[in-house]
XYZ file of C-alpha atoms in Angstrom:
764
model
C -138.116 186.794 173.590
C -138.254 184.364 176.525
C -135.167 182.237 176.971
C -133.115 184.195 174.427
C -130.545 186.346 176.211
C -128.748 189.394 174.832
C -125.424 187.572 175.182
C -126.714 184.652 173.141
C -128.211 187.018 170.576
C -124.965 188.924 170.069
C -123.043 185.651 169.777
C -125.371 184.352 167.066
C -125.242 187.656 165.195
C -121.450 187.675 165.398
C -121.316 184.132 164.046
C -123.455 185.080 161.048
C -121.288 188.143 160.510
C -118.192 185.944 160.429
C -119.860 183.620 157.949
C -120.729 186.491 155.628
C -117.306 188.086 155.929
C -115.192 184.959 155.572
C -117.080 183.508 152.638
C -116.724 186.586 150.465
C -113.277 187.471 151.768
C -111.697 184.193 150.686
C -113.061 184.583 147.171
C -111.893 188.196 147.003
C -108.462 187.312 148.349
C -107.865 184.809 145.577
C -108.638 187.407 142.920
C -106.685 190.269 144.442
C -103.518 188.733 145.902
C -100.206 188.876 144.044
C -97.828 186.194 145.310
C -94.066 185.600 145.286
C -93.136 189.267 144.906
C -89.613 188.470 146.043
C -88.336 192.077 146.218
C -91.264 193.256 148.344
C -89.301 193.467 151.633
C -86.707 195.803 150.087
C -89.371 197.945 148.447
C -91.861 198.165 151.338
C -89.178 198.454 154.053
C -86.309 200.206 152.253
C -83.001 201.002 153.892
C -83.916 204.699 153.765
C -86.734 203.987 156.232
C -84.425 202.177 158.665
C -81.986 203.785 161.110
C -79.156 201.774 159.518
C -79.135 199.489 156.453
C -80.408 195.952 156.995
C -77.043 194.609 155.851
C -75.350 196.418 158.754
C -77.885 194.942 161.160
C -76.990 191.428 160.018
C -73.271 192.179 160.342
C -73.848 193.310 163.899
C -75.889 190.209 164.717
C -73.098 188.012 163.353
C -70.638 189.858 165.566
C -72.966 189.410 168.554
C -73.012 185.665 167.955
C -76.705 185.468 167.106
C -76.214 184.405 163.494
C -73.757 181.776 162.267
C -72.634 183.025 158.863
C -70.632 179.870 158.136
C -73.454 177.466 158.942
C -76.072 179.916 157.604
C -78.318 179.534 160.607
C -79.688 181.581 163.475
C -78.010 180.235 166.592
C -81.024 180.125 168.928
C -83.646 179.335 166.296
C -85.840 176.320 167.048
C -87.872 174.596 164.384
C -91.666 174.773 164.753
C -91.697 177.492 167.402
C -95.053 178.453 168.877
C -96.323 182.035 168.965
C -94.709 182.961 172.282
C -91.360 181.538 171.233
C -91.523 183.423 167.933
C -92.403 186.625 169.761
C -89.511 186.229 172.187
C -87.063 185.445 169.374
C -88.164 188.426 167.266
C -87.840 190.760 170.255
C -84.444 189.338 171.171
C -83.231 190.276 167.708
C -84.865 193.715 167.961
C -83.182 194.381 171.320
C -79.800 193.473 169.895
C -80.396 195.581 166.782
C -81.129 198.573 169.015
C -77.642 198.200 170.474
C -76.151 197.774 167.017
C -77.894 200.944 165.826
C -76.561 202.926 168.768
C -73.029 201.637 168.213
C -73.272 202.364 164.490
C -74.474 205.912 165.120
C -71.798 206.485 167.743
C -69.093 205.460 165.314
C -70.614 207.605 162.563
C -70.866 210.599 164.883
C -67.306 210.127 166.068
C -66.084 210.035 162.494
C -68.125 213.075 161.503
C -66.741 215.122 164.407
C -63.300 215.068 162.842
C -62.974 217.322 159.814
C -59.624 218.289 158.328
C -57.934 216.774 161.340
C -59.915 218.962 163.775
C -62.700 217.922 166.133
C -66.053 219.728 165.684
C -69.178 219.616 167.896
C -71.655 216.865 167.062
C -74.959 218.077 165.614
C -76.914 214.872 166.310
C -77.904 212.669 169.230
C -78.295 208.948 169.630
C -81.864 209.312 170.787
C -84.615 207.916 168.578
C -87.690 210.212 168.731
C -89.977 207.253 168.058
C -90.899 205.182 171.147
C -89.579 201.652 171.228
C -91.835 199.148 169.478
C -91.882 195.425 170.032
C -93.819 192.288 169.133
C -96.408 190.920 171.566
C -98.482 187.747 171.721
C -100.911 189.238 174.258
C -103.853 188.967 171.851
C -103.246 185.329 170.921
C -105.673 183.887 173.484
C -107.731 186.959 174.325
C -109.626 188.925 171.715
C -108.843 192.616 171.531
C -111.749 194.633 172.939
C -112.225 197.339 170.332
C -113.806 195.212 167.584
C -116.925 193.007 167.847
C -115.613 190.194 165.632
C -113.351 188.911 168.447
C -110.448 188.097 166.162
C -107.197 187.063 167.866
C -103.996 187.908 165.983
C -101.062 185.687 166.913
C -98.593 188.563 167.121
C -98.972 192.326 167.104
C -96.362 195.039 166.759
C -97.099 198.022 169.001
C -95.380 200.528 171.223
C -93.576 198.545 173.906
C -95.734 198.050 176.990
C -98.912 199.519 175.459
C -102.271 197.955 176.297
C -103.173 195.899 173.194
C -105.894 197.452 171.059
C -106.632 197.198 167.354
C -106.404 200.965 167.096
C -102.691 200.982 168.033
C -101.433 197.996 166.031
C -98.643 198.982 163.642
C -98.256 195.528 162.074
C -99.567 192.011 162.623
C -97.995 188.583 162.690
C -99.637 185.235 161.985
C -97.842 181.951 162.512
C -98.243 178.313 161.540
C -96.130 175.310 162.462
C -95.876 174.131 158.857
C -95.255 175.969 155.590
C -98.158 174.064 154.084
C -100.482 176.077 156.334
C -99.219 179.410 155.018
C -102.453 180.114 153.150
C -104.366 179.953 156.428
C -101.937 182.404 158.007
C -102.252 184.700 155.004
C -106.042 184.637 155.298
C -105.816 185.454 158.979
C -103.501 188.302 158.065
C -106.159 189.645 155.733
C -108.668 189.427 158.585
C -106.272 191.421 160.749
C -105.836 193.954 157.956
C -109.565 194.462 157.543
C -109.995 195.247 161.234
C -106.966 197.549 161.337
C -108.293 199.519 158.361
C -111.693 199.820 160.015
C -110.451 200.828 163.477
C -107.594 203.039 162.268
C -109.299 205.279 159.755
C -106.006 206.977 158.867
C -104.288 203.874 157.491
C -103.292 203.864 153.830
C -102.026 200.299 153.866
C -101.143 197.588 156.389
C -98.022 195.434 156.681
C -97.795 192.038 158.310
C -95.513 189.077 158.845
C -96.476 185.498 158.003
C -94.369 182.873 159.805
C -94.487 179.184 158.911
C -91.896 176.771 160.312
C -88.499 178.225 159.362
C -89.851 180.649 156.797
C -91.446 184.080 156.861
C -93.243 186.287 154.366
C -94.046 189.969 154.221
C -97.664 190.793 153.401
C -98.637 194.244 152.128
C -102.304 195.178 151.641
C -103.816 198.376 150.289
C -107.028 199.322 148.503
C -105.880 197.691 145.256
C -105.107 194.304 146.762
C -102.477 192.273 148.587
C -98.824 191.681 147.727
C -96.867 188.872 149.395
C -93.150 188.232 149.209
C -93.512 184.475 149.134
C -91.990 182.411 151.923
C -88.398 183.307 152.736
C -86.021 180.914 154.465
C -84.961 182.712 157.650
C -81.517 181.072 157.640
C -80.419 181.516 154.022
C -81.864 185.027 153.606
C -81.065 186.700 156.930
C -81.151 190.231 155.548
C -84.743 189.937 154.306
C -85.702 188.155 157.536
C -84.307 190.980 159.686
C -85.797 193.594 157.371
C -89.241 192.115 158.076
C -89.302 191.081 161.748
C -87.042 193.850 163.072
C -87.717 196.456 160.396
C -91.410 196.534 161.271
C -90.455 197.655 164.793
C -88.236 200.460 163.479
C -89.834 202.134 160.459
C -91.712 205.406 160.780
C -95.513 205.905 160.579
C -95.335 206.901 156.898
C -93.707 203.618 155.876
C -96.063 201.701 158.180
C -98.967 203.035 156.125
C -100.306 205.863 158.262
C -101.810 208.975 156.693
C -99.648 211.610 158.343
C -102.017 214.397 157.246
C -104.828 212.886 159.327
C -103.889 212.669 163.000
C -106.767 211.073 164.889
C -107.484 208.858 167.871
C -110.872 207.142 167.976
C -111.986 209.319 165.078
C -111.098 212.623 166.800
C -108.164 214.884 165.970
C -106.882 217.123 163.168
C -106.577 216.974 159.406
C -104.206 219.143 157.401
C -105.444 219.939 153.909
C -103.226 220.428 150.896
C -103.313 224.233 151.207
C -102.219 224.038 154.847
C -105.675 224.567 156.345
C -106.139 222.592 159.559
C -109.637 221.296 160.353
C -110.858 219.763 163.593
C -112.024 216.177 163.170
C -114.943 215.678 165.567
C -115.991 212.085 164.944
C -115.841 209.195 162.511
C -119.311 208.561 161.112
C -118.635 205.792 158.606
C -115.867 203.272 157.978
C -116.011 200.977 154.958
C -115.645 197.411 156.296
C -114.048 196.058 153.113
C -110.370 195.976 152.145
C -110.224 196.473 148.391
C -112.136 199.251 146.701
C -112.869 202.805 147.710
C -112.272 202.254 151.428
C -114.543 205.191 152.183
C -114.132 206.892 155.562
C -116.421 209.753 156.575
C -115.885 212.240 159.386
C -117.662 215.194 160.910
C -115.219 218.105 160.699
C -115.108 221.795 161.589
C -113.614 223.878 158.802
C -112.293 227.224 160.085
C -114.158 229.110 157.343
C -117.546 227.471 157.936
C -119.970 228.140 160.780
C -121.612 224.715 160.757
C -119.814 221.409 160.773
C -119.182 219.620 157.490
C -118.575 216.088 156.273
C -115.121 215.010 155.159
C -114.983 211.958 152.937
C -111.750 210.069 152.338
C -111.863 207.538 149.508
C -109.547 205.679 147.152
C -110.874 206.381 143.683
C -110.198 204.260 140.612
C -107.988 206.301 138.299
C -109.968 205.041 135.304
C -113.045 206.979 136.388
C -113.764 209.631 133.776
C -115.104 212.045 136.385
C -114.598 212.003 140.146
C -117.323 212.633 142.719
C -116.146 216.159 143.485
C -116.299 217.098 139.796
C -119.809 215.693 139.492
C -121.032 217.493 142.604
C -119.579 220.809 141.475
C -121.467 220.548 138.179
C -124.689 219.584 139.952
C -124.211 222.491 142.369
C -123.844 224.838 139.385
C -126.997 223.445 137.790
C -128.895 224.133 141.013
C -129.882 220.605 142.055
C -131.345 220.874 145.559
C -130.924 218.546 148.539
C -127.480 217.292 147.607
C -124.099 218.082 149.212
C -122.315 221.327 148.387
C -118.569 221.056 147.835
C -116.414 223.086 150.240
C -112.994 221.572 149.475
C -111.784 218.793 147.193
C -108.251 217.527 146.693
C -106.088 214.586 145.763
C -104.042 213.792 148.857
C -100.259 214.174 148.774
C -98.096 212.773 151.575
C -94.398 213.440 151.909
C -94.503 215.440 148.700
C -95.833 212.491 146.700
C -99.246 211.666 145.262
C -100.875 209.138 147.589
C -101.697 206.270 145.260
C -101.708 202.490 145.281
C -99.722 202.655 142.043
C -96.632 203.967 143.826
C -95.346 200.701 145.313
C -96.328 198.780 142.185
C -94.315 201.154 140.021
C -91.289 200.477 142.229
C -91.825 196.764 141.776
C -91.964 197.220 138.012
C -88.668 199.104 138.188
C -87.218 196.029 139.891
C -88.395 193.912 136.928
C -90.677 192.042 139.291
C -93.413 189.977 137.670
C -96.570 190.216 139.751
C -98.745 187.139 139.458
C -102.321 187.517 140.593
C -104.670 184.973 142.133
C -102.294 182.044 142.567
C -103.164 178.953 144.543
C -101.815 177.625 147.810
C -98.727 175.802 146.485
C -97.550 178.978 144.730
C -97.845 180.955 147.955
C -96.282 178.258 150.098
C -93.308 177.731 147.815
C -89.915 179.213 148.577
C -88.189 181.611 146.246
C -86.574 180.281 143.040
C -83.267 182.006 143.758
C -82.623 179.956 146.920
C -80.352 176.938 147.312
C -81.029 173.669 145.506
C -82.130 172.032 148.754
C -84.733 174.753 149.085
C -86.142 173.783 145.691
C -86.569 170.241 146.906
C -88.388 171.597 149.943
C -90.590 173.604 147.612
C -91.784 170.472 145.853
C -92.528 168.794 149.164
C -94.368 171.892 150.316
C -96.511 171.857 147.199
C -97.521 168.245 147.750
C -98.303 168.860 151.397
C -100.175 172.030 150.451
C -102.496 170.046 148.226
C -103.160 167.620 151.053
C -103.835 170.485 153.434
C -106.277 171.971 150.968
C -108.230 168.725 151.059
C -109.429 169.339 154.568
C -106.844 170.073 157.259
C -108.414 172.212 159.967
C -106.559 174.097 162.652
C -107.642 174.034 166.293
C -108.387 177.548 167.546
C -109.026 177.003 171.268
C -112.642 178.131 171.474
C -115.688 176.401 170.069
C -117.010 179.455 168.276
C -113.742 180.256 166.506
C -113.282 176.595 165.654
C -116.608 176.580 163.802
C -115.774 179.810 162.004
C -112.348 178.511 160.928
C -113.893 175.347 159.539
C -116.472 177.340 157.592
C -113.760 179.638 156.247
C -111.473 176.791 155.190
C -114.337 175.019 153.470
C -115.201 178.165 151.569
C -111.577 178.533 150.498
C -111.583 175.047 148.995
C -114.853 175.621 147.186
C -113.692 178.947 145.817
C -110.608 177.464 144.200
C -112.701 174.910 142.398
C -115.363 177.300 141.161
C -115.021 179.176 137.933
C -114.861 182.951 137.920
C -118.306 183.013 136.368
C -119.782 181.413 139.469
C -118.238 183.913 141.850
C -119.729 187.383 141.753
C -117.422 190.317 142.365
C -116.813 192.456 145.377
C -116.154 196.062 144.429
C -115.213 195.697 140.784
C -114.907 197.241 137.395
C -116.652 195.983 134.282
C -114.833 195.465 131.037
C -116.194 196.098 127.597
C -117.771 192.666 127.408
C -119.799 193.246 130.548
C -117.737 190.726 132.516
C -116.225 191.585 135.871
C -112.622 192.708 135.447
C -109.937 192.050 138.072
C -109.776 194.978 140.477
C -106.180 194.222 141.410
C -104.969 195.906 138.229
C -106.840 199.129 138.973
C -104.759 201.865 140.553
C -106.443 204.053 143.120
C -105.648 207.603 144.144
C -106.440 208.971 147.579
C -109.123 211.669 147.300
C -110.501 213.929 150.016
C -113.647 215.987 149.754
C -115.359 218.223 152.321
C -119.047 218.950 151.785
C -121.944 220.551 153.630
C -124.355 220.117 155.313
C -123.548 217.519 157.938
C -126.458 215.069 158.078
C -127.763 212.411 160.402
C -129.056 208.936 159.590
C -132.252 208.786 157.562
C -133.886 206.672 160.271
C -133.621 209.532 162.790
C -136.738 211.369 161.654
C -138.830 212.741 164.517
C -142.311 211.940 163.224
C -143.930 210.153 160.292
C -144.694 213.390 158.438
C -141.019 214.313 158.546
C -140.205 210.816 157.273
C -142.649 211.134 154.363
C -141.385 214.581 153.380
C -137.789 213.351 153.510
C -138.755 210.522 151.147
C -140.334 213.103 148.871
C -137.086 215.104 148.976
C -135.084 212.114 147.750
C -137.597 211.394 144.986
C -137.270 215.037 143.969
C -133.473 214.730 143.759
C -133.781 211.627 141.572
C -136.181 213.566 139.326
C -133.897 216.613 139.125
C -130.998 214.355 138.201
C -133.114 212.609 135.564
C -134.252 215.946 134.118
C -130.590 216.904 133.705
C -129.594 213.508 132.253
C -127.884 212.178 135.390
C -128.375 208.891 137.232
C -127.239 208.406 140.841
C -127.032 204.568 140.712
C -126.289 203.898 144.393
C -129.314 204.791 146.496
C -128.943 202.927 149.793
C -129.515 203.295 153.532
C -126.113 204.947 153.993
C -126.546 207.345 151.078
C -129.677 209.138 152.263
C -129.431 211.411 155.296
C -131.391 214.109 157.106
C -130.266 217.712 157.576
C -131.674 221.168 158.219
C -131.855 223.471 155.198
C -132.820 227.126 154.932
C -135.192 226.653 152.001
C -137.942 224.045 151.859
C -139.152 223.207 148.357
C -142.315 221.624 149.783
C -143.114 224.476 152.200
C -143.846 222.346 155.271
C -145.729 224.196 158.052
C -142.834 223.756 160.494
C -139.061 223.704 160.283
C -138.009 220.154 159.486
C -135.132 217.860 158.701
C -134.932 217.408 154.940
C -133.814 214.393 152.952
C -130.368 214.719 151.348
C -129.014 212.311 148.728
C -125.253 211.809 149.113
C -122.375 209.764 147.651
C -122.111 210.491 143.931
C -119.203 208.133 143.254
C -121.237 206.031 140.834
C -123.201 208.858 139.228
C -123.095 209.082 135.447
C -124.056 211.777 132.983
C -125.890 210.092 130.145
C -124.870 212.665 127.538
C -121.223 211.784 128.143
C -121.128 208.260 129.570
C -124.214 206.600 128.147
C -126.349 204.206 130.219
C -123.760 201.404 130.015
C -120.846 203.457 131.354
C -117.965 201.397 132.724
C -117.946 201.961 136.463
C -117.583 199.922 139.590
C -120.688 197.929 140.457
C -121.651 198.885 144.029
C -122.232 195.364 145.279
C -120.592 195.129 148.672
C -122.905 196.270 151.432
C -125.667 197.576 149.128
C -127.273 194.353 147.904
C -130.366 194.882 150.106
C -131.144 198.047 148.151
C -130.258 197.037 144.600
C -133.025 196.841 142.026
C -134.118 193.376 140.921
C -133.040 193.924 137.304
C -129.507 194.762 138.425
C -129.260 191.834 140.834
C -130.282 189.412 138.114
C -127.788 190.894 135.655
C -124.851 191.717 137.923
C -122.238 190.413 135.491
C -123.725 192.081 132.449
C -123.764 195.662 131.233
C -127.394 196.131 132.189
C -128.863 199.545 131.416
C -129.428 201.503 134.630
C -132.541 203.699 134.532
C -134.113 206.307 136.821
C -136.660 203.731 137.987
C -133.913 201.594 139.492
C -132.978 204.469 141.804
C -136.631 204.813 142.805
C -136.824 201.074 143.419
C -133.724 201.253 145.624
C -135.330 204.044 147.644
C -138.394 201.851 148.105
C -136.173 199.133 149.586
C -134.591 201.701 151.914
C -138.065 202.594 153.174
C -138.942 198.925 153.618
C -135.663 198.387 155.463
C -136.397 201.180 157.926
C -139.956 200.018 158.529
C -138.690 196.500 159.238
C -135.689 197.028 161.508
C -136.803 200.195 163.309
C -139.530 200.617 165.895
C -140.187 204.329 165.719
C -138.585 207.766 165.374
C -135.064 208.808 166.398
C -133.573 205.650 164.903
C -134.927 203.238 167.510
C -134.037 199.665 166.588
C -136.073 196.526 167.005
C -134.500 193.413 168.477
C -132.689 191.495 165.786
C -134.618 188.332 166.576
C -137.894 190.111 165.784
C -137.064 190.599 162.108
C -134.611 187.780 161.489
C -137.290 185.828 159.618
C -138.513 188.754 157.522
C -138.306 189.085 153.759
C -136.030 192.097 154.184
C -133.582 189.911 156.091
C -133.308 187.621 153.062
C -131.956 190.495 151.001
C -128.742 190.459 153.021
C -126.867 187.675 151.262
C -123.953 185.832 152.872
C -121.827 186.008 149.737
C -121.899 187.702 146.369
C -122.155 184.626 144.211
C -124.517 184.627 141.268
C -126.790 182.196 143.109
C -127.009 184.346 146.244
C -127.675 187.547 144.343
C -130.351 185.809 142.318
C -131.868 184.577 145.594
C -132.083 188.156 146.844
C -133.742 189.157 143.580
C -136.320 186.370 143.856
C -137.190 187.332 147.431
C -137.671 190.952 146.355
C -139.941 189.878 143.519
C -142.065 187.959 145.994
C -142.075 190.815 148.483
C -143.192 193.441 145.958
C -145.797 191.300 144.194
C -149.247 192.854 144.009
C -150.932 189.988 145.841
C -148.412 189.605 148.678
C -147.015 193.037 149.491
C -149.793 194.253 151.761
C -149.813 191.063 153.813
C -146.020 191.167 154.151
C -145.905 194.706 155.489
C -148.735 194.106 157.957
C -146.893 191.067 159.248
C -143.280 192.284 159.152
C -143.217 196.094 159.369
C -143.287 197.570 162.857
C -146.768 198.757 163.963
C -145.460 202.302 164.416
C -145.526 202.654 160.619
C -149.135 201.440 160.249
C -150.473 204.949 159.403
C -148.426 204.930 156.170
C -149.109 201.332 155.106
C -151.644 202.482 152.487
C -149.127 205.018 151.193
C -146.502 202.311 150.795
C -148.950 200.097 148.912
C -149.673 202.938 146.483
C -145.956 203.599 146.067
C -145.540 199.937 145.223
C -148.200 200.314 142.528
C -146.246 203.232 141.047
C -142.985 201.315 140.867
C -143.977 197.759 139.985
C -146.458 197.491 137.094
C -148.511 194.313 136.679
C -147.548 191.773 134.047
C -150.049 192.180 131.227
C -150.863 189.818 128.423
C -150.762 191.352 124.923
C -154.535 191.810 124.766
C -154.566 193.389 128.252
C -151.730 195.693 127.296
C -153.556 197.003 124.251
C -156.704 197.588 126.291
C -154.762 199.445 128.980
C -153.006 201.651 126.433
C -156.360 202.524 124.895
C -157.936 203.266 128.289
C -155.038 205.494 129.312
C -155.194 207.344 126.006
C -158.884 207.946 126.556
C -158.195 209.612 129.912
C -155.150 211.572 128.782
C -157.039 214.765 128.007
C -158.815 214.938 131.360
C -158.745 218.405 132.920
C -160.362 217.878 136.321
C -158.357 216.604 139.312
C -160.192 213.276 139.481
C -159.772 212.617 135.767
C -156.074 213.466 135.872
C -155.583 211.133 138.820
C -157.447 208.326 137.062
C -155.299 208.837 133.968
C -152.101 208.594 135.992
C -153.232 205.429 137.732
C -154.198 203.841 134.428
C -150.936 204.964 132.843
C -148.989 203.295 135.655
C -150.534 199.956 134.719
C -148.328 200.061 131.644
C -144.920 198.331 131.544
C -141.840 200.463 132.168
C -141.035 200.742 128.472
C -144.416 202.411 127.798
C -144.358 204.812 130.749
C -143.775 208.540 130.882
C -141.284 209.091 133.767
C -142.833 212.454 134.649
C -146.129 210.741 135.373
C -144.358 208.298 137.695
C -142.808 211.164 139.670
C -146.069 213.144 139.780
C -148.019 210.199 141.147
C -145.382 209.421 143.778
C -145.524 213.022 144.992
C -149.323 212.879 145.095
C -149.343 209.592 147.013
C -147.112 211.110 149.692
C -149.188 214.295 149.917
C -152.367 212.236 150.321
C -150.767 210.236 153.123
C -149.705 213.398 154.963
C -153.264 214.665 154.978
C -154.559 211.560 156.735
C -151.851 211.274 159.396
C -153.014 211.345 163.021
C -151.973 214.454 164.923
C -149.305 212.646 166.960
C -147.430 211.845 163.739
C -147.393 215.401 162.363
C -144.658 218.018 162.352
C -144.342 220.233 165.422
C -142.536 223.411 166.427
C -140.415 221.504 168.928
C -139.695 217.931 169.924
C -138.603 216.253 173.140
C -134.941 215.205 173.287
C -134.307 211.874 171.581
C -134.214 208.799 173.830
C -130.952 206.995 174.508
C -129.852 204.711 171.693
C -131.158 201.145 171.710
C -128.863 199.975 168.921
C -127.728 196.386 169.127
C -124.228 195.120 168.446
C -125.624 193.908 165.166
C -126.720 197.299 163.900
C -123.660 199.157 165.142
C -121.156 196.768 163.583
C -122.853 196.555 160.234
C -123.616 200.253 159.747
C -127.329 199.541 159.354
C -126.800 196.500 157.132
C -128.143 193.135 158.210
């Protein structure tokens, strides 16, 4: 690629990634954010989590001369402070509170040492076991290095003096000069949250502070959505203000949202299971990039009772699901389905003696008689609380008017040209989203209601589930030769057939849900030991005898659009019947994906620029609107058409896969029947019936090929599976020797993955 440098390539890829993320994120945020939850600070940062009650902190600050209780104003507060000034002011308060805490404890200890008029030895110390934490603005002008999106949070709360990294951020802070810009700060806070959740795989939720002029808000985000306190006047509500900006530096890891049963650094560490078993965590192998939804995190772990390593999957499962993944897998294991995970351990996570659930904080809010309002617009978020002074209400009205003006097009300067462009794109999307109807905005991870419409995911509670399964697999693209690739494809087809035979449908076949692993038994009796295809992730699996084909379950949209069947893409907001053939179609797109973005065995990637113009690239939509999903469906229809498919693969698939091009064309014929006119259909049915009784191999093959000319409604699924198996076997027989299985293989070459492929977990 003359004249196109790696640096330029990564920059362009990053820009497209921002565009895709921001556009969908703003739409999701509007649906999943609950605003003006005025008791949130007291619920999320309760006095029990603080070394002394917030009220005592304020009393001490009044005594220290930092707060004027008569004038109801912070003495050194300046209106419209910039990020550094805010940081310094917050830390000044935190430093003084540390002294207040020590004095308070000293007095308490002194009092407790006197019992019945006699002095007794003190049983406590004034030392806080948690290192001192403070706010920092070090990341404001320099992106933190451990995430490729190059986001720059205004303020971060970390251990004092620590080198700033996303992986050590306890809480974030985003500031604006005017309250009318609070929505922008809230959006940036969501961006911060997404990165924290991705880089800290043991976070249950994330807390942050939004500062705008002389007001602040607490923002709480978990897998069910975001709660915001609404803007709080720092002068008239000093206790809530201190609870937020100082409390975030004082509360323990549990209240900051850390999973204290999973102690890891860069994906390595220990996990303590519910029965007390401690497993070694060896590496993080997948981190869901989204905020709401399952938030799936996968790790390679070593269980003390297993010789080989296993996979541990952490996920937040919708409580409305009739059957959880572990239950489904256990039943499938009992049935004897091959080439799927085997359950070693499954549990619902408990932390601090409590069920880990997103419903917990919301139940506390209900106890406080707090009305949670979902999906409100900018003026609602920017407004101050109704219980404030009358002058605050006047300010609220002004803020609403200014908020509407800001929503018309105010853009904030970010300092760098690239971020400036991204901010403008994000703000524009936010304005469009608020004008569009819900029908025109397709869901992120969502549930479907009885009418087939997308229901609001904010109302769905999620419990924290943990499951350990074996074997541990590697990416499907890391086959060592084409024969191994073909046999792995055959393995996955076999799993889909076994599921179908037992009335199950997987419903989420994608690049991340097919892996390779060694197994003792080989159903296809390959001449050499090989890596077999394993179908994983049964979160969306249904049992037809119980659920029916239209079972209410989350539609796996986010991240899997490139592999969704055309019928499902075109009917994303309807209760479309999912069939076995849709799983086969998704597998076909996985194969096409690999042949397009990879250049050979061992997972070798092509340069992004080489396939940017391919049909496969078009399947990766920038947002999940109805129009974009329909566009992906149309491109797939064109790609798989009988007249165009062969020319597309010769032009766009990497030449390494040329020996299986004929095989892929025949697979296409199995999965995508031609459109027949009524007279042609009748003739085809008659011809197939005439060949049905054939006994010789050639006659049977001719019958199957004729039968597969029929539309899906007229087909026998067993014939589809039989022909797919035969097509793969035929292709294996014609493979050149260099593409066949061997007794041993050379060590894999060093990875050539680009920033693009690493960041997106194999998704364009």
